[in-house]
Coordinates of C-alpha atoms (C1' of nucleotides) in Angstrom, one line a residue:
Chain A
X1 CA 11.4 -42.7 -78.6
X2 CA 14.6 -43.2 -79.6
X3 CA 16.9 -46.1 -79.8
X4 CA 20.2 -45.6 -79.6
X5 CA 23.3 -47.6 -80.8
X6 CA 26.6 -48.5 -79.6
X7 CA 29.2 -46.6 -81.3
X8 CA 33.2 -47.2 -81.8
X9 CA 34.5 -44.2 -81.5
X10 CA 32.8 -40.2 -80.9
X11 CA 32.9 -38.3 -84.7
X12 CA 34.4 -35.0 -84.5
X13 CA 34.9 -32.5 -87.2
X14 CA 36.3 -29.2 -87.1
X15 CA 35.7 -26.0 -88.8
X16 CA 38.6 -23.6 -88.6
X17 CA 40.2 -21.1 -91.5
X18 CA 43.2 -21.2 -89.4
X19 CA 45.0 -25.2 -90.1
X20 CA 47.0 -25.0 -87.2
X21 CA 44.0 -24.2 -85.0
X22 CA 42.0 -27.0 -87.0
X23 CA 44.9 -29.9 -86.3
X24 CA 45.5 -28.7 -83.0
X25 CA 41.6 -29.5 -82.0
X26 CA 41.9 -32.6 -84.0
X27 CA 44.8 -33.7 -82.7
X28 CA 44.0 -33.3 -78.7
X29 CA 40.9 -35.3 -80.6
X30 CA 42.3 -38.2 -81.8
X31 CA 44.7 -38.6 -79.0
X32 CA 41.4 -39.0 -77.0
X33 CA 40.5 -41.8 -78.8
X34 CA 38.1 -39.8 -81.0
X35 CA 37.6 -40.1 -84.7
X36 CA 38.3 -36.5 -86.2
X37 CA 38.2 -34.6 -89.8
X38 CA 39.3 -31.2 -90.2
X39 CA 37.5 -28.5 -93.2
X40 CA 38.9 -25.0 -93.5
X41 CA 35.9 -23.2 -95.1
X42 CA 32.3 -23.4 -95.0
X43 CA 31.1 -25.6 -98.3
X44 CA 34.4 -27.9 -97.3
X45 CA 32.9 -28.3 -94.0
X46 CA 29.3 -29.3 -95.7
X47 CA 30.8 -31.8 -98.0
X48 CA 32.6 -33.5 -95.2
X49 CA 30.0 -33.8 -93.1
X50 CA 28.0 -34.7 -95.2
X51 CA 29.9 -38.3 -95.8
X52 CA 31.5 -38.5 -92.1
X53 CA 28.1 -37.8 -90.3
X54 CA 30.1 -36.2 -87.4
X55 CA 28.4 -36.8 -84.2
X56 CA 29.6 -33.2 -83.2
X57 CA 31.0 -30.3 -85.2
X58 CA 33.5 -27.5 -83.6
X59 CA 32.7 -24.6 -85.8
X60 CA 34.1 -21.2 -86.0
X61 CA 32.0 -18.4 -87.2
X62 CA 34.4 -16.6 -89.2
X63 CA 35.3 -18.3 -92.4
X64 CA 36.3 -17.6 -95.5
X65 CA 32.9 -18.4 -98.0
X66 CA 29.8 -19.5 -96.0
X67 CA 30.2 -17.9 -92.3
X68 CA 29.7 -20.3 -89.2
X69 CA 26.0 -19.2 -89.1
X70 CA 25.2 -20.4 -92.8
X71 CA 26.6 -23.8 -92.1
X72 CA 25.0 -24.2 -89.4
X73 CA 22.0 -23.4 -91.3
X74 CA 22.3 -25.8 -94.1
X75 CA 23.5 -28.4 -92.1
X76 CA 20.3 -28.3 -90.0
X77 CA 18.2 -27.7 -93.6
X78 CA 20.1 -31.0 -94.1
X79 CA 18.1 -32.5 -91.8
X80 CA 21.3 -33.3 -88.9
X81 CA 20.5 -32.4 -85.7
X82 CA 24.2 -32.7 -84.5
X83 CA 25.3 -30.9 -81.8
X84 CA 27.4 -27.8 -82.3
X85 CA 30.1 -26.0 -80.5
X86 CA 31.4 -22.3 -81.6
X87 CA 34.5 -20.9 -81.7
X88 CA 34.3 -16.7 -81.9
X89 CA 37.2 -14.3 -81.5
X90 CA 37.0 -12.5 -77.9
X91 CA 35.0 -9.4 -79.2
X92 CA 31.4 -8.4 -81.0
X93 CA 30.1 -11.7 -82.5
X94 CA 30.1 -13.1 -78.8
X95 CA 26.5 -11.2 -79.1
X96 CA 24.7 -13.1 -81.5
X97 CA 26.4 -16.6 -80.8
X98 CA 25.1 -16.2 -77.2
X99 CA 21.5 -17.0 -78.6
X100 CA 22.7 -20.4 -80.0
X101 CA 23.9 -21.8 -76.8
X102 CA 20.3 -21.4 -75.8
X103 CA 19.8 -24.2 -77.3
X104 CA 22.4 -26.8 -75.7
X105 CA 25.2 -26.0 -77.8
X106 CA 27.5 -24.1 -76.5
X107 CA 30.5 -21.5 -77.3
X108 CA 34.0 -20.8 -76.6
X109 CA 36.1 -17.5 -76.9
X110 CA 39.1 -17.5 -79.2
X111 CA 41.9 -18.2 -77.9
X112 CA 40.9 -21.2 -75.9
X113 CA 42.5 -23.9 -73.7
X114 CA 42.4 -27.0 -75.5
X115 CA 41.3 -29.5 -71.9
X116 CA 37.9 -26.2 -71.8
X117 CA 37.2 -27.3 -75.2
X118 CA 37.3 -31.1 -74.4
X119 CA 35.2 -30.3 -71.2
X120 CA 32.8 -28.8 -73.2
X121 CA 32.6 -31.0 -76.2
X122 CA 32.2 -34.3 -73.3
X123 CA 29.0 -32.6 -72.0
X124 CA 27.3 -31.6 -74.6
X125 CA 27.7 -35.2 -75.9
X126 CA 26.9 -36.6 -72.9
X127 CA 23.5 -34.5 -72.5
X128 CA 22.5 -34.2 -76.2
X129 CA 23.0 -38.3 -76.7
X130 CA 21.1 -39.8 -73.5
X131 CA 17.7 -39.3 -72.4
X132 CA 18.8 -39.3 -68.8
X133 CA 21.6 -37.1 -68.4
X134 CA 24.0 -38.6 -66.2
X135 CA 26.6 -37.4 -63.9
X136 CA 30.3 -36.8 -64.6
X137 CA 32.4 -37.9 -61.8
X138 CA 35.7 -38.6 -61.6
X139 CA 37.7 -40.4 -58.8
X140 CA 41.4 -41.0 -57.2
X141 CA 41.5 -42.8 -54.1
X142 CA 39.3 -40.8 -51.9
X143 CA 39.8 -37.6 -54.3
X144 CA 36.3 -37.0 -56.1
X145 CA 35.0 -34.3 -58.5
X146 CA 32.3 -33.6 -59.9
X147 CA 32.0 -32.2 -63.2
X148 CA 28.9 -30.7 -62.9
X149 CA 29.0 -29.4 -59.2
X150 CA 31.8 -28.5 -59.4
X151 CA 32.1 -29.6 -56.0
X152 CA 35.4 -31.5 -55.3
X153 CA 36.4 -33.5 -52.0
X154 CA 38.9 -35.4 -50.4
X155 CA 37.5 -38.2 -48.7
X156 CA 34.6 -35.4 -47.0
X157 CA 36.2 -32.8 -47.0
X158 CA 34.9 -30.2 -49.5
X159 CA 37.6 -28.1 -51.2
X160 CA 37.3 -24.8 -52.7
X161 CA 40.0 -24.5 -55.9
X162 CA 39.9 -21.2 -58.2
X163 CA 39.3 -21.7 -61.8
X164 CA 42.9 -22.6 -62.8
X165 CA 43.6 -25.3 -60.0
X166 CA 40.0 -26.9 -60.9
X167 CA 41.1 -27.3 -64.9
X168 CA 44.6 -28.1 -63.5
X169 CA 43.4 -31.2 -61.2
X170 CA 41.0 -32.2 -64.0
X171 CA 43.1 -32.7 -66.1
X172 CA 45.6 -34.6 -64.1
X173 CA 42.7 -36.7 -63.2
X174 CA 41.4 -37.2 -66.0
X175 CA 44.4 -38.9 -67.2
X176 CA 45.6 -40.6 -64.3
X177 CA 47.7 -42.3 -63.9
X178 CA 49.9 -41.1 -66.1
X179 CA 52.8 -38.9 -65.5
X180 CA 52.3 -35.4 -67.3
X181 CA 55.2 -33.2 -68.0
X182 CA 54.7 -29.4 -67.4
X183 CA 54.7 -28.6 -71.0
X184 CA 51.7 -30.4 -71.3
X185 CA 50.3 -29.3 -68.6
X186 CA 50.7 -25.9 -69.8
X187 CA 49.5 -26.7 -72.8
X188 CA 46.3 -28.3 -72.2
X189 CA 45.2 -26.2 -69.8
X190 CA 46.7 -22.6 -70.5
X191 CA 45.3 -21.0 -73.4
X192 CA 46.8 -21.5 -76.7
X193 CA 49.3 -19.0 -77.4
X194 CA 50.1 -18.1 -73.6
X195 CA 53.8 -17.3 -73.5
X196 CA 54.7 -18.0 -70.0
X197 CA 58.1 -19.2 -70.0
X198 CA 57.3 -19.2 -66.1
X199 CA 57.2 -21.6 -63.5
X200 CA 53.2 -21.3 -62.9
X201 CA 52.7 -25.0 -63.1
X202 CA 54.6 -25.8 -60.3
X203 CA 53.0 -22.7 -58.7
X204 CA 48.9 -23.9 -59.3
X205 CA 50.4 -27.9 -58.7
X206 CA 51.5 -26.2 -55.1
X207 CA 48.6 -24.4 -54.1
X208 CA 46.9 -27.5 -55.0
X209 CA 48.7 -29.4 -52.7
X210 CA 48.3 -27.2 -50.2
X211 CA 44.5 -27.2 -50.6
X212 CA 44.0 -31.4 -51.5
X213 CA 47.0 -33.0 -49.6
X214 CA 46.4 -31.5 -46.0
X215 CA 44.7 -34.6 -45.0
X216 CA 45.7 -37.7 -46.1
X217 CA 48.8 -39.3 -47.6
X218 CA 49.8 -37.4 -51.1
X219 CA 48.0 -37.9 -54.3
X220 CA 50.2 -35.5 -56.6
X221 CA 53.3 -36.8 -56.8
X222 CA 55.8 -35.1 -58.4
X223 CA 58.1 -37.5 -61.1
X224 CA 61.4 -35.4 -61.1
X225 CA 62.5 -34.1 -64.5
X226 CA 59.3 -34.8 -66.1
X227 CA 56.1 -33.5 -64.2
X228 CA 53.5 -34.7 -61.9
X229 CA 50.6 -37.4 -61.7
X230 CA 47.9 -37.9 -59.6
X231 CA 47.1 -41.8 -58.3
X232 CA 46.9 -43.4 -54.8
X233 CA 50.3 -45.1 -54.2
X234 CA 53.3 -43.7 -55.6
X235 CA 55.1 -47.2 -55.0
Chain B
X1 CA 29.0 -43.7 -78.3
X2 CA 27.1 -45.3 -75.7
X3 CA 24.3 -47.7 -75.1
X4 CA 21.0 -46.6 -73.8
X5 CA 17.6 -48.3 -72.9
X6 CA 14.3 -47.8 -75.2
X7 CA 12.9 -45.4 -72.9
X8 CA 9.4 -43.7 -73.5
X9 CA 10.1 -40.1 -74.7
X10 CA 7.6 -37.2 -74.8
X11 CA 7.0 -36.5 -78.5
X12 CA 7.0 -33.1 -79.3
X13 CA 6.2 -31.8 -83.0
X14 CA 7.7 -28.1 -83.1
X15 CA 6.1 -26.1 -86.2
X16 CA 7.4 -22.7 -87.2
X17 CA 8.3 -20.8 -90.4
X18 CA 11.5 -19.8 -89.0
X19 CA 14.2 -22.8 -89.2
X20 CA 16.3 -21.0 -86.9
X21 CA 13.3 -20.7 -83.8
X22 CA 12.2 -23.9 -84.8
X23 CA 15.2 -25.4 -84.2
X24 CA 15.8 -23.7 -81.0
X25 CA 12.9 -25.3 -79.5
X26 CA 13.9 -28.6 -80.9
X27 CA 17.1 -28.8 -79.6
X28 CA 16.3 -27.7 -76.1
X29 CA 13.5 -29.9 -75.7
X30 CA 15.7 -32.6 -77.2
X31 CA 18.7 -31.9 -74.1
X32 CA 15.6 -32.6 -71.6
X33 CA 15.3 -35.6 -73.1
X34 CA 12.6 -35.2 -75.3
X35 CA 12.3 -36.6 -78.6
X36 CA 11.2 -33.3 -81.0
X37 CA 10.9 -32.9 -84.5
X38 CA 10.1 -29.8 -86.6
X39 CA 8.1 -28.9 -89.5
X40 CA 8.5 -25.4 -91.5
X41 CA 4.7 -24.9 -92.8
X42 CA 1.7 -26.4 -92.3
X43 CA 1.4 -29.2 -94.7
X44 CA 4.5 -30.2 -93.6
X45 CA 3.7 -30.4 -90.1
X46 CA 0.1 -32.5 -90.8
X47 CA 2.7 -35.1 -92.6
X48 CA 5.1 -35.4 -89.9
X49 CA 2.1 -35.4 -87.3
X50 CA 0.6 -38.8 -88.5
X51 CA 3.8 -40.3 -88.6
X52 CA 5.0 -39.1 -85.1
X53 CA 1.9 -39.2 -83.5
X54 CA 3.4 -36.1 -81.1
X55 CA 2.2 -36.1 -77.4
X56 CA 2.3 -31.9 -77.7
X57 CA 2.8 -29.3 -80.5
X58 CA 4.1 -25.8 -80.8
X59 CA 2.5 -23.8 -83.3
X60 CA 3.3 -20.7 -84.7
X61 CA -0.2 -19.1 -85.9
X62 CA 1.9 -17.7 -88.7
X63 CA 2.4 -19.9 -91.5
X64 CA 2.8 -19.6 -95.3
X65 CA 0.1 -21.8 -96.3
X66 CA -2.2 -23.4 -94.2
X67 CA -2.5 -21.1 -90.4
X68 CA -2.1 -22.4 -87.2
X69 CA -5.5 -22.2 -86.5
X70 CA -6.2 -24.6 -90.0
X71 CA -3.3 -26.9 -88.9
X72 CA -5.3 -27.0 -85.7
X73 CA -8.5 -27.7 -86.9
X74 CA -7.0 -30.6 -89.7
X75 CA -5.5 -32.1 -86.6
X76 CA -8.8 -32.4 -84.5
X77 CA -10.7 -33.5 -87.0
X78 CA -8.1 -36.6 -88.0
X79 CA -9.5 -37.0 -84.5
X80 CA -6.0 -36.3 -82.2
X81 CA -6.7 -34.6 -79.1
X82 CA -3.1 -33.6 -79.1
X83 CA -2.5 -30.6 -77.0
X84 CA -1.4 -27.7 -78.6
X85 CA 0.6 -24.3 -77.1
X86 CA 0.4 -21.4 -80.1
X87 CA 3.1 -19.1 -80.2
X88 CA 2.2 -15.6 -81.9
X89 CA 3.8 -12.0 -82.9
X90 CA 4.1 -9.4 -80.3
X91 CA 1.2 -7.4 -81.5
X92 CA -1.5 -9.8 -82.8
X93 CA -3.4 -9.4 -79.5
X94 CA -6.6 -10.5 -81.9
X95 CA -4.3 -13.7 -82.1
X96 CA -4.2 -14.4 -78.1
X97 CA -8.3 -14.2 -77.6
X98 CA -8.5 -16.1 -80.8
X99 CA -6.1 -18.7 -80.0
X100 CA -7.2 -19.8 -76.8
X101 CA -11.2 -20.0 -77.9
X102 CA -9.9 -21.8 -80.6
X103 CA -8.8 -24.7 -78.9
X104 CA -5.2 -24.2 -78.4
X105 CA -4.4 -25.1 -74.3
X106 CA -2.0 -22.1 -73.9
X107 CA -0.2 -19.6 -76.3
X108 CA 3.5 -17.5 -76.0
X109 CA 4.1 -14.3 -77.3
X110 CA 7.4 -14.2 -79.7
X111 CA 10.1 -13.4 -78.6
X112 CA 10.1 -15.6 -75.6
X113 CA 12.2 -17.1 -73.2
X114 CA 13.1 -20.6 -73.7
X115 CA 12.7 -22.1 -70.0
X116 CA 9.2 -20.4 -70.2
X117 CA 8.1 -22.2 -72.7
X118 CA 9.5 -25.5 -71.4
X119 CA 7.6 -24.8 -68.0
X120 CA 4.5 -24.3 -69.8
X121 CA 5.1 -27.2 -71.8
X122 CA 5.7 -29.1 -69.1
X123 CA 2.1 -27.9 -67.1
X124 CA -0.2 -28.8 -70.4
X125 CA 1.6 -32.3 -70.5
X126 CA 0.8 -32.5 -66.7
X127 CA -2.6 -31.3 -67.1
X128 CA -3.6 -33.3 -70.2
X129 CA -1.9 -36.5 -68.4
X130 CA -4.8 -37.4 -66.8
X131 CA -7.3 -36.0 -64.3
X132 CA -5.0 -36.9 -61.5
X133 CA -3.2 -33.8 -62.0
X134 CA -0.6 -33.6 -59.1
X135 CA 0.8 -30.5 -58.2
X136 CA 4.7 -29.6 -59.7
X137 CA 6.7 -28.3 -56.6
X138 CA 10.8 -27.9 -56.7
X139 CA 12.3 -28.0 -53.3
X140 CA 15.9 -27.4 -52.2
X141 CA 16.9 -27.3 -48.6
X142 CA 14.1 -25.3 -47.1
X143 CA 13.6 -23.4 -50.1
X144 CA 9.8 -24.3 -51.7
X145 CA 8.7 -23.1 -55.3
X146 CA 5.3 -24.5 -55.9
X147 CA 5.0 -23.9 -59.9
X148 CA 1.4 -24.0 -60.0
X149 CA 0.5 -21.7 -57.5
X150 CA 3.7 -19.4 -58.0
X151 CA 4.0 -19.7 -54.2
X152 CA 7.6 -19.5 -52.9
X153 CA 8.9 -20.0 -49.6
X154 CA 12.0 -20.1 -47.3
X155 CA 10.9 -22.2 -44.3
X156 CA 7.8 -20.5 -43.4
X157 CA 8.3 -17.1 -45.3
X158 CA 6.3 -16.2 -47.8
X159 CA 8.9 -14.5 -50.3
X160 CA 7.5 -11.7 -53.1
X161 CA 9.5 -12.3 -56.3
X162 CA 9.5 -10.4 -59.3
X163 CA 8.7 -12.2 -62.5
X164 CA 12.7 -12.1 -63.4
X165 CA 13.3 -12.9 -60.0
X166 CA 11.1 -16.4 -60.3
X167 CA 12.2 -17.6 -63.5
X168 CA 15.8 -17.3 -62.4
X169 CA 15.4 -19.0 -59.6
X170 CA 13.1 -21.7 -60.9
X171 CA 15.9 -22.4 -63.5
X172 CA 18.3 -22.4 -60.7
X173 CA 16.3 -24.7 -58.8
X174 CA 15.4 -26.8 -61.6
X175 CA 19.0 -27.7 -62.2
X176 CA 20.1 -28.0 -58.8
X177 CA 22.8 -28.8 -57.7
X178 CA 24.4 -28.3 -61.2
X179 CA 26.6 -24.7 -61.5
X180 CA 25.3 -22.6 -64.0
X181 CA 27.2 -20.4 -66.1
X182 CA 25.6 -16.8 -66.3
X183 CA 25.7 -17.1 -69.8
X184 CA 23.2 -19.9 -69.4
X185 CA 21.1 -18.6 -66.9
X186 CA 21.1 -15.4 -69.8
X187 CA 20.3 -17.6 -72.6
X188 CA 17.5 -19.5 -70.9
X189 CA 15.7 -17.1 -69.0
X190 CA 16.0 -14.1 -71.2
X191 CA 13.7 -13.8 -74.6
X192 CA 16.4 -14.9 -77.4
X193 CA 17.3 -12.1 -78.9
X194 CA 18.5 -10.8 -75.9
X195 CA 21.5 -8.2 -76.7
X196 CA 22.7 -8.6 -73.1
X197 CA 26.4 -8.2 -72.7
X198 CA 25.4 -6.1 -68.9
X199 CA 25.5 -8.2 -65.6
X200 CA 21.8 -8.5 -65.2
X201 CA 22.3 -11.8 -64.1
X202 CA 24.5 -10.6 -61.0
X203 CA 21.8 -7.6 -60.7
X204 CA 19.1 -10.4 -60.3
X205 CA 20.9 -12.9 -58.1
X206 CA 21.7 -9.9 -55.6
X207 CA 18.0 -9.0 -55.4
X208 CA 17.3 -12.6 -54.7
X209 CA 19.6 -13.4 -52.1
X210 CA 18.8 -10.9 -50.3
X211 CA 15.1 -11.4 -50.4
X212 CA 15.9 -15.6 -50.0
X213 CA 19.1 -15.5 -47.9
X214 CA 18.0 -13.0 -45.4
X215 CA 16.9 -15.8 -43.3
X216 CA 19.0 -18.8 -42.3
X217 CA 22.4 -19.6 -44.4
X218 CA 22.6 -18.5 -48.0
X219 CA 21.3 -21.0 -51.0
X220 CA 22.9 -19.2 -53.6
X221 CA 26.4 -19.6 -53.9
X222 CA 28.9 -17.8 -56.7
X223 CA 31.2 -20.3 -58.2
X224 CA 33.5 -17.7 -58.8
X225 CA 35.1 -17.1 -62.4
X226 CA 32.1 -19.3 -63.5
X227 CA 28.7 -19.0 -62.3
X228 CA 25.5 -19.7 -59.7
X229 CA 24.3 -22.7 -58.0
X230 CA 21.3 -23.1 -55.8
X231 CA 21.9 -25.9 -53.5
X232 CA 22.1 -26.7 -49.5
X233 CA 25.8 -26.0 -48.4
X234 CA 27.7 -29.2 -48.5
X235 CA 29.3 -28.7 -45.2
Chain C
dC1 C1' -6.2 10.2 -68.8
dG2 C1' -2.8 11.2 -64.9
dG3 C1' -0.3 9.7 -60.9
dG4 C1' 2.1 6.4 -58.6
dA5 C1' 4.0 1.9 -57.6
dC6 C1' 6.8 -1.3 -59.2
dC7 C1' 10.0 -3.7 -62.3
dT8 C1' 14.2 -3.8 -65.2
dG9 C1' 18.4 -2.9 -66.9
dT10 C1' 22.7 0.4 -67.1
dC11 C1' 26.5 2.5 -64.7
dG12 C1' 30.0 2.9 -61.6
dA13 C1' 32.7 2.3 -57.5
dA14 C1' 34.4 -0.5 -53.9
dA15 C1' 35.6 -4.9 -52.1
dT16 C1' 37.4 -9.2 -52.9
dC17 C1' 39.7 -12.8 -55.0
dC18 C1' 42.9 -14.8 -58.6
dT19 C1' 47.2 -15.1 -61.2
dG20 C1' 51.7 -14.9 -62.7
dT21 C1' 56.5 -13.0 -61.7
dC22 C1' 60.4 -13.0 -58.7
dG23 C1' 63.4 -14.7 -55.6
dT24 C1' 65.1 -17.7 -52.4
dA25 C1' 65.2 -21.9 -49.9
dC26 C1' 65.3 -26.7 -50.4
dA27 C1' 65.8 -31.4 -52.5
dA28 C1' 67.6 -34.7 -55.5
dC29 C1' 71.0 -36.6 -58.3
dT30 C1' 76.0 -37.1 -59.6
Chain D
dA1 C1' 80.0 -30.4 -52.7
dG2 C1' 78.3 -28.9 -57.2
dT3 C1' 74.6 -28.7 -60.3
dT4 C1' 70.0 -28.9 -61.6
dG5 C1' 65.3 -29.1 -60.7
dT6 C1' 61.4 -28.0 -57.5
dA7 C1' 58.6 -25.7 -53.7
dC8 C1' 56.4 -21.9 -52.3
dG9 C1' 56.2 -17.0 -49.8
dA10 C1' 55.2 -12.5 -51.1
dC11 C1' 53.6 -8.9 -54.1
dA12 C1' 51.2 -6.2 -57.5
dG13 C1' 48.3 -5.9 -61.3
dG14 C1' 44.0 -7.6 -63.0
dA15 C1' 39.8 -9.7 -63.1
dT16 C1' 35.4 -10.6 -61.0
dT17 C1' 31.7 -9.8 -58.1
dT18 C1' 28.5 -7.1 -55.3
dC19 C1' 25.3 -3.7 -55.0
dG20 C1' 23.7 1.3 -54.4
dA21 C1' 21.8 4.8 -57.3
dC22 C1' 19.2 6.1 -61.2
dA23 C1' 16.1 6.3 -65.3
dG24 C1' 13.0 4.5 -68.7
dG25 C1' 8.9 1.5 -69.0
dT26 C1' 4.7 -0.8 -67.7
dC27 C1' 0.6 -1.5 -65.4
dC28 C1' -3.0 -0.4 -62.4
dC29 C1' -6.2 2.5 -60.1
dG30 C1' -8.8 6.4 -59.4

DNA sequence: CGGGACCTGTCGAAATCCTGTCGTACAACT
DNA sequence: AGTTGTACGACAGGATTTCGACAGGTCCCG
């Protein structure tokens, strides 16, 4: 029985040996509108949290002092109940974090795409902070998607997109209607560290088009020299 | 964050030695939009009992001071009727008979399977309610799972499940029309603990469809590159 | 106790689908 | 027209999914 408060802004902090991985989190954070700290080893992490009272923690299990699994501990001897997502590199310790997402939490494999992460943090906010869990939905002119469907449609019509065209039209979504360039694109959506110098932006935006523009007028326009947007009427 | 209505909450009082298992149950009781608290011995849990005033505990019988059965007894004679679901070790089959004459209203053996225990949960709240004790039946399409009776149907057919197959399937149901990953469906439907890195999951689904989607047009559908819904096909 | 039926999870192989690279055709701007 | 940026067909390597076959376990019944 719970009461709830309004809050400015969502608390983030991250846990991450690795700085650049830290700021990068952060950063795509902040830009969001989102409060966010950084720590780099385990008793840092504690002593921030401890005054910032993050209202979710990114954590990865390998650190230097305390591993991901011991701050998680004491923050929950702490008495905090904050939710927590994992970062693990791609092999063995994927095991024993799979028990934690049993929970609510949830975990992501090192190296990530930054919009997954964001995806994930949003839902596991969204469910651990209401009592009734409500939908994610987002909406373009007649182009809906569902977040937790899945199911996307243009006007009725149900579409079908592979992994990489759903995170791709999310995204655009998501921040429509602003214009995106490629790199970010790429960047937000590709995992970290992918090296494709290629053109497989303009690749995914086409097959999308193909898939979401068949009926109807356009709703990716492409901004020439820069990138692509999604919104109703491109003037 | 956001704002959200005083809404009443089922209280539940989660008592267990083990932090970590404690906190399990806490935390996914708390994303069904529960309100849950824990307590790591027995004194500790007849403290935070007055002050909650839980509508349903979990007990471990294993306690360092006081037992479950003398945390039970301490309760009932403060005069709570609260109902009360003991959770035991594997081999304390003594426990189980014990348990249940005792007073508790149902009992788990350790380690178990999260959306178990929610469902059983869920049927001692439904039970103690009241004496109008209505029946707890998921429905999708044409698909039927009556929970108390274990009875599953596709139209008219009577479908033999195994007890992997049910529990899958109830969680799938349960969540309808939300995609599940199969790391969820693991996670929730397996005993934590779990080592599981196989495709079980897969394994199970293809038993169930074809037992379930033999007859009129499939219910389960892959998501691929991300998991399983159960839902009517949206045209 | 012993036999048998059933349940579960592991393995592997085949089928299917997804993705990024290349290359060329096309479009837009100067 | 020249130059630069964009669209997208085609292809091959990979990744994912499906499911048959099998073996260890469990439980029940005689």
């Amino acid at each position: 029985m719970t009461h709830y408060e309004r809050v400015e802004k969502v608390r983030l902090l991250v846990v991450d040996d690795d700085p650049p991985i830290a700021d990068l989190v952060a950063t795509v954070a902040r830009y969001e509108g989102w409060d966010a700290i950084t720590a780099n080893s385990g008793e840092e992490a504690l002593r921030r949290a401890a005054d910032f009272r993050p209202d979710i923690v990114v954590l990865d299990l390998m650190l230097p002092d305390v591993d991901g699994f011991g701050v998680l501990d004491r923050l929950r001897r702490s008495g905090t109940m904050v939710p927590v997502v994992f970062l693990t590199a791609r092999d063995g310790v994927a095991d024993r974090v799979a028990g934690l997402t049993r929970g609510g939490d949830d975990y992501l494999v090192k190296p990530f795409a930054v919009e997954e992460l964001m995806a994930r943090l949003r839902t596991v906010l969204r469910r651990s902070a209401g009592p009734a869990f409500q939908r994610s939905v987002l909406r373009v002119g007649d182009l809906m998607m569902d977040e937790d469907t899945r199911e996307v449609r243009r006007g009725d019509k149900l579409l079908t997109l592979t992994p990489t065209e759903y995170e791709v039209l999310r995204y655009l979504m998501r921040k429509s209607p602003t214009v995106l360039t490629k790199a970010q694109i790429l960047d937000h959506v590709w995992e970290y560290g992918f090296g494709g110098r290629s053109n497989v932006v303009e690749l995914v935006v086409s097959r999308l088009r193909r898939k979401l523009d068949a009926t109807g007028e356009p709703l990716i326009h492409t901004v020439r020299g820069f990138g692509y947007v999604v919104r109703q009427a491109a003037e």
